Amino acid sequence: VRTSKEFPGVEWVEISESFIKIREDECIGCGNCLNVCLAGCFSISGKKAKITTLEYCMECSACWYACEQNAIEFNWPKGGKGFKSKWG
């Protein structure tokens, strides 16, 4: 279990499987995912979005929702893994 001073009251239970993927053939590099991600999980490189880290991903799915090209595949991690908050 990891915690962060930047996000008090939040824990992350390690996940081995990937739950967010970018379909590069669909991505146009608009940056919507980068703009909505509070955890800084994305960057733009070579005119395409890239996942730089999922270390502080809060599994809010804002990236998936903001992608107008449907280039992001998002699946919530199985129960007991990933983002956990003391606020529910």
PDB file of C-alpha atoms in Angstrom:
ATOM      1  CA  VAL A   1       0.000   0.000   0.000  1.00  0.00           C
ATOM      2  CA  ARG A   2       1.344   3.420  -1.017  1.00  0.00           C
ATOM      3  CA  THR A   3       0.392   6.868   0.243  1.00  0.00           C
ATOM      4  CA  SER A   4       1.300  10.382  -0.883  1.00  0.00           C
ATOM      5  CA  LYS A   5       1.681  13.720   0.888  1.00  0.00           C
ATOM      6  CA  GLU A   6       0.101  15.350  -2.187  1.00  0.00           C
ATOM      7  CA  PHE A   7      -3.113  13.367  -1.719  1.00  0.00           C
ATOM      8  CA  PRO A   8      -3.797  12.965   2.024  1.00  0.00           C
ATOM      9  CA  GLY A   9      -6.312  10.294   2.968  1.00  0.00           C
ATOM     10  CA  VAL A  10      -5.649   8.264  -0.173  1.00  0.00           C
ATOM     11  CA  GLU A  11      -3.958   4.876  -0.556  1.00  0.00           C
ATOM     12  CA  TRP A  12      -3.023   2.832  -3.607  1.00  0.00           C
ATOM     13  CA  VAL A  13      -2.985  -0.956  -3.482  1.00  0.00           C
ATOM     14  CA  GLU A  14      -0.523  -2.210  -6.110  1.00  0.00           C
ATOM     15  CA  ILE A  15      -1.964  -3.423  -9.416  1.00  0.00           C
ATOM     16  CA  SER A  16      -0.049  -5.712 -11.752  1.00  0.00           C
ATOM     17  CA  GLU A  17      -2.412  -5.512 -14.700  1.00  0.00           C
ATOM     18  CA  SER A  18      -2.900  -2.420 -16.865  1.00  0.00           C
ATOM     19  CA  PHE A  19      -6.349  -0.863 -16.575  1.00  0.00           C
ATOM     20  CA  ILE A  20      -5.845   2.100 -18.943  1.00  0.00           C
ATOM     21  CA  LYS A  21      -4.591   1.744 -22.492  1.00  0.00           C
ATOM     22  CA  ILE A  22      -4.230   4.236 -25.330  1.00  0.00           C
ATOM     23  CA  ARG A  23      -5.040   3.016 -28.821  1.00  0.00           C
ATOM     24  CA  GLU A  24      -2.312   4.908 -30.685  1.00  0.00           C
ATOM     25  CA  ASP A  25      -3.980   4.378 -34.058  1.00  0.00           C
ATOM     26  CA  GLU A  26      -7.032   6.313 -32.774  1.00  0.00           C
ATOM     27  CA  CYS A  27      -5.223   9.024 -30.762  1.00  0.00           C
ATOM     28  CA  ILE A  28      -4.857  12.419 -32.485  1.00  0.00           C
ATOM     29  CA  GLY A  29      -2.807  14.005 -29.674  1.00  0.00           C
ATOM     30  CA  CYS A  30      -5.453  16.579 -28.722  1.00  0.00           C
ATOM     31  CA  GLY A  31      -4.314  16.516 -25.072  1.00  0.00           C
ATOM     32  CA  ASN A  32      -7.778  16.254 -23.514  1.00  0.00           C
ATOM     33  CA  CYS A  33      -6.618  13.347 -21.345  1.00  0.00           C
ATOM     34  CA  LEU A  34      -3.613  15.334 -20.187  1.00  0.00           C
ATOM     35  CA  ASN A  35      -5.753  18.369 -19.355  1.00  0.00           C
ATOM     36  CA  VAL A  36      -8.294  16.501 -17.203  1.00  0.00           C
ATOM     37  CA  CYS A  37      -5.936  14.163 -15.338  1.00  0.00           C
ATOM     38  CA  LEU A  38      -5.337  15.466 -11.803  1.00  0.00           C
ATOM     39  CA  ALA A  39      -2.639  12.856 -11.223  1.00  0.00           C
ATOM     40  CA  GLY A  40      -0.456  13.813 -14.207  1.00  0.00           C
ATOM     41  CA  CYS A  41      -0.572  10.349 -15.773  1.00  0.00           C
ATOM     42  CA  PHE A  42      -0.289  11.512 -19.402  1.00  0.00           C
ATOM     43  CA  SER A  43       2.084  13.347 -21.715  1.00  0.00           C
ATOM     44  CA  ILE A  44       2.121  14.094 -25.440  1.00  0.00           C
ATOM     45  CA  SER A  45       4.997  12.685 -27.446  1.00  0.00           C
ATOM     46  CA  GLY A  46       5.212  12.397 -31.202  1.00  0.00           C
ATOM     47  CA  LYS A  47       1.727  13.951 -31.493  1.00  0.00           C
ATOM     48  CA  LYS A  48       0.221  11.082 -29.485  1.00  0.00           C
ATOM     49  CA  ALA A  49      -0.862  10.754 -25.873  1.00  0.00           C
ATOM     50  CA  LYS A  50       1.323   8.484 -23.759  1.00  0.00           C
ATOM     51  CA  ILE A  51       0.803   7.098 -20.276  1.00  0.00           C
ATOM     52  CA  THR A  52       3.827   8.256 -18.325  1.00  0.00           C
ATOM     53  CA  THR A  53       2.792   6.777 -14.985  1.00  0.00           C
ATOM     54  CA  LEU A  54      -0.277   5.402 -13.249  1.00  0.00           C
ATOM     55  CA  GLU A  55       1.344   5.783  -9.842  1.00  0.00           C
ATOM     56  CA  TYR A  56      -1.214   8.320  -8.580  1.00  0.00           C
ATOM     57  CA  CYS A  57      -4.129   7.482 -10.885  1.00  0.00           C
ATOM     58  CA  MET A  58      -7.395   7.969  -9.000  1.00  0.00           C
ATOM     59  CA  GLU A  59      -9.376   5.818 -11.433  1.00  0.00           C
ATOM     60  CA  CYS A  60     -11.841   8.638 -12.052  1.00  0.00           C
ATOM     61  CA  SER A  61     -12.062   7.765 -15.785  1.00  0.00           C
ATOM     62  CA  ALA A  62     -11.998  11.457 -16.742  1.00  0.00           C
ATOM     63  CA  CYS A  63      -9.376  10.641 -19.396  1.00  0.00           C
ATOM     64  CA  TRP A  64     -11.676   8.077 -20.994  1.00  0.00           C
ATOM     65  CA  TYR A  65     -14.655  10.436 -20.851  1.00  0.00           C
ATOM     66  CA  ALA A  66     -12.705  13.425 -22.278  1.00  0.00           C
ATOM     67  CA  CYS A  67     -11.271  11.488 -25.234  1.00  0.00           C
ATOM     68  CA  GLU A  68     -13.357  12.511 -28.234  1.00  0.00           C
ATOM     69  CA  GLN A  69     -11.644   9.893 -30.418  1.00  0.00           C
ATOM     70  CA  ASN A  70     -12.465   6.951 -28.111  1.00  0.00           C
ATOM     71  CA  ALA A  71      -8.743   6.196 -28.082  1.00  0.00           C
ATOM     72  CA  ILE A  72      -8.627   5.319 -24.379  1.00  0.00           C
ATOM     73  CA  GLU A  73      -9.641   1.942 -23.036  1.00  0.00           C
ATOM     74  CA  PHE A  74     -10.483   2.098 -19.338  1.00  0.00           C
ATOM     75  CA  ASN A  75     -11.428  -0.745 -16.996  1.00  0.00           C
ATOM     76  CA  TRP A  76     -11.652  -0.289 -13.250  1.00  0.00           C
ATOM     77  CA  PRO A  77      -9.281  -2.591 -11.358  1.00  0.00           C
ATOM     78  CA  LYS A  78     -10.796  -5.576  -9.622  1.00  0.00           C
ATOM     79  CA  GLY A  79     -12.066  -4.973  -6.096  1.00  0.00           C
ATOM     80  CA  GLY A  80      -9.519  -4.405  -3.376  1.00  0.00           C
ATOM     81  CA  LYS A  81      -6.862  -3.042  -5.734  1.00  0.00           C
ATOM     82  CA  GLY A  82      -5.934   0.421  -6.939  1.00  0.00           C
ATOM     83  CA  PHE A  83      -7.194   3.698  -5.509  1.00  0.00           C
ATOM     84  CA  LYS A  84      -8.713   3.749  -2.026  1.00  0.00           C
ATOM     85  CA  SER A  85      -9.940   6.792  -0.131  1.00  0.00           C
ATOM     86  CA  LYS A  86     -10.950   7.151   3.482  1.00  0.00           C
ATOM     87  CA  TRP A  87     -13.909   9.221   2.200  1.00  0.00           C
ATOM     88  CA  GLY A  88     -15.529   6.379   0.278  1.00  0.00           C
TER      89      GLY A  88
END
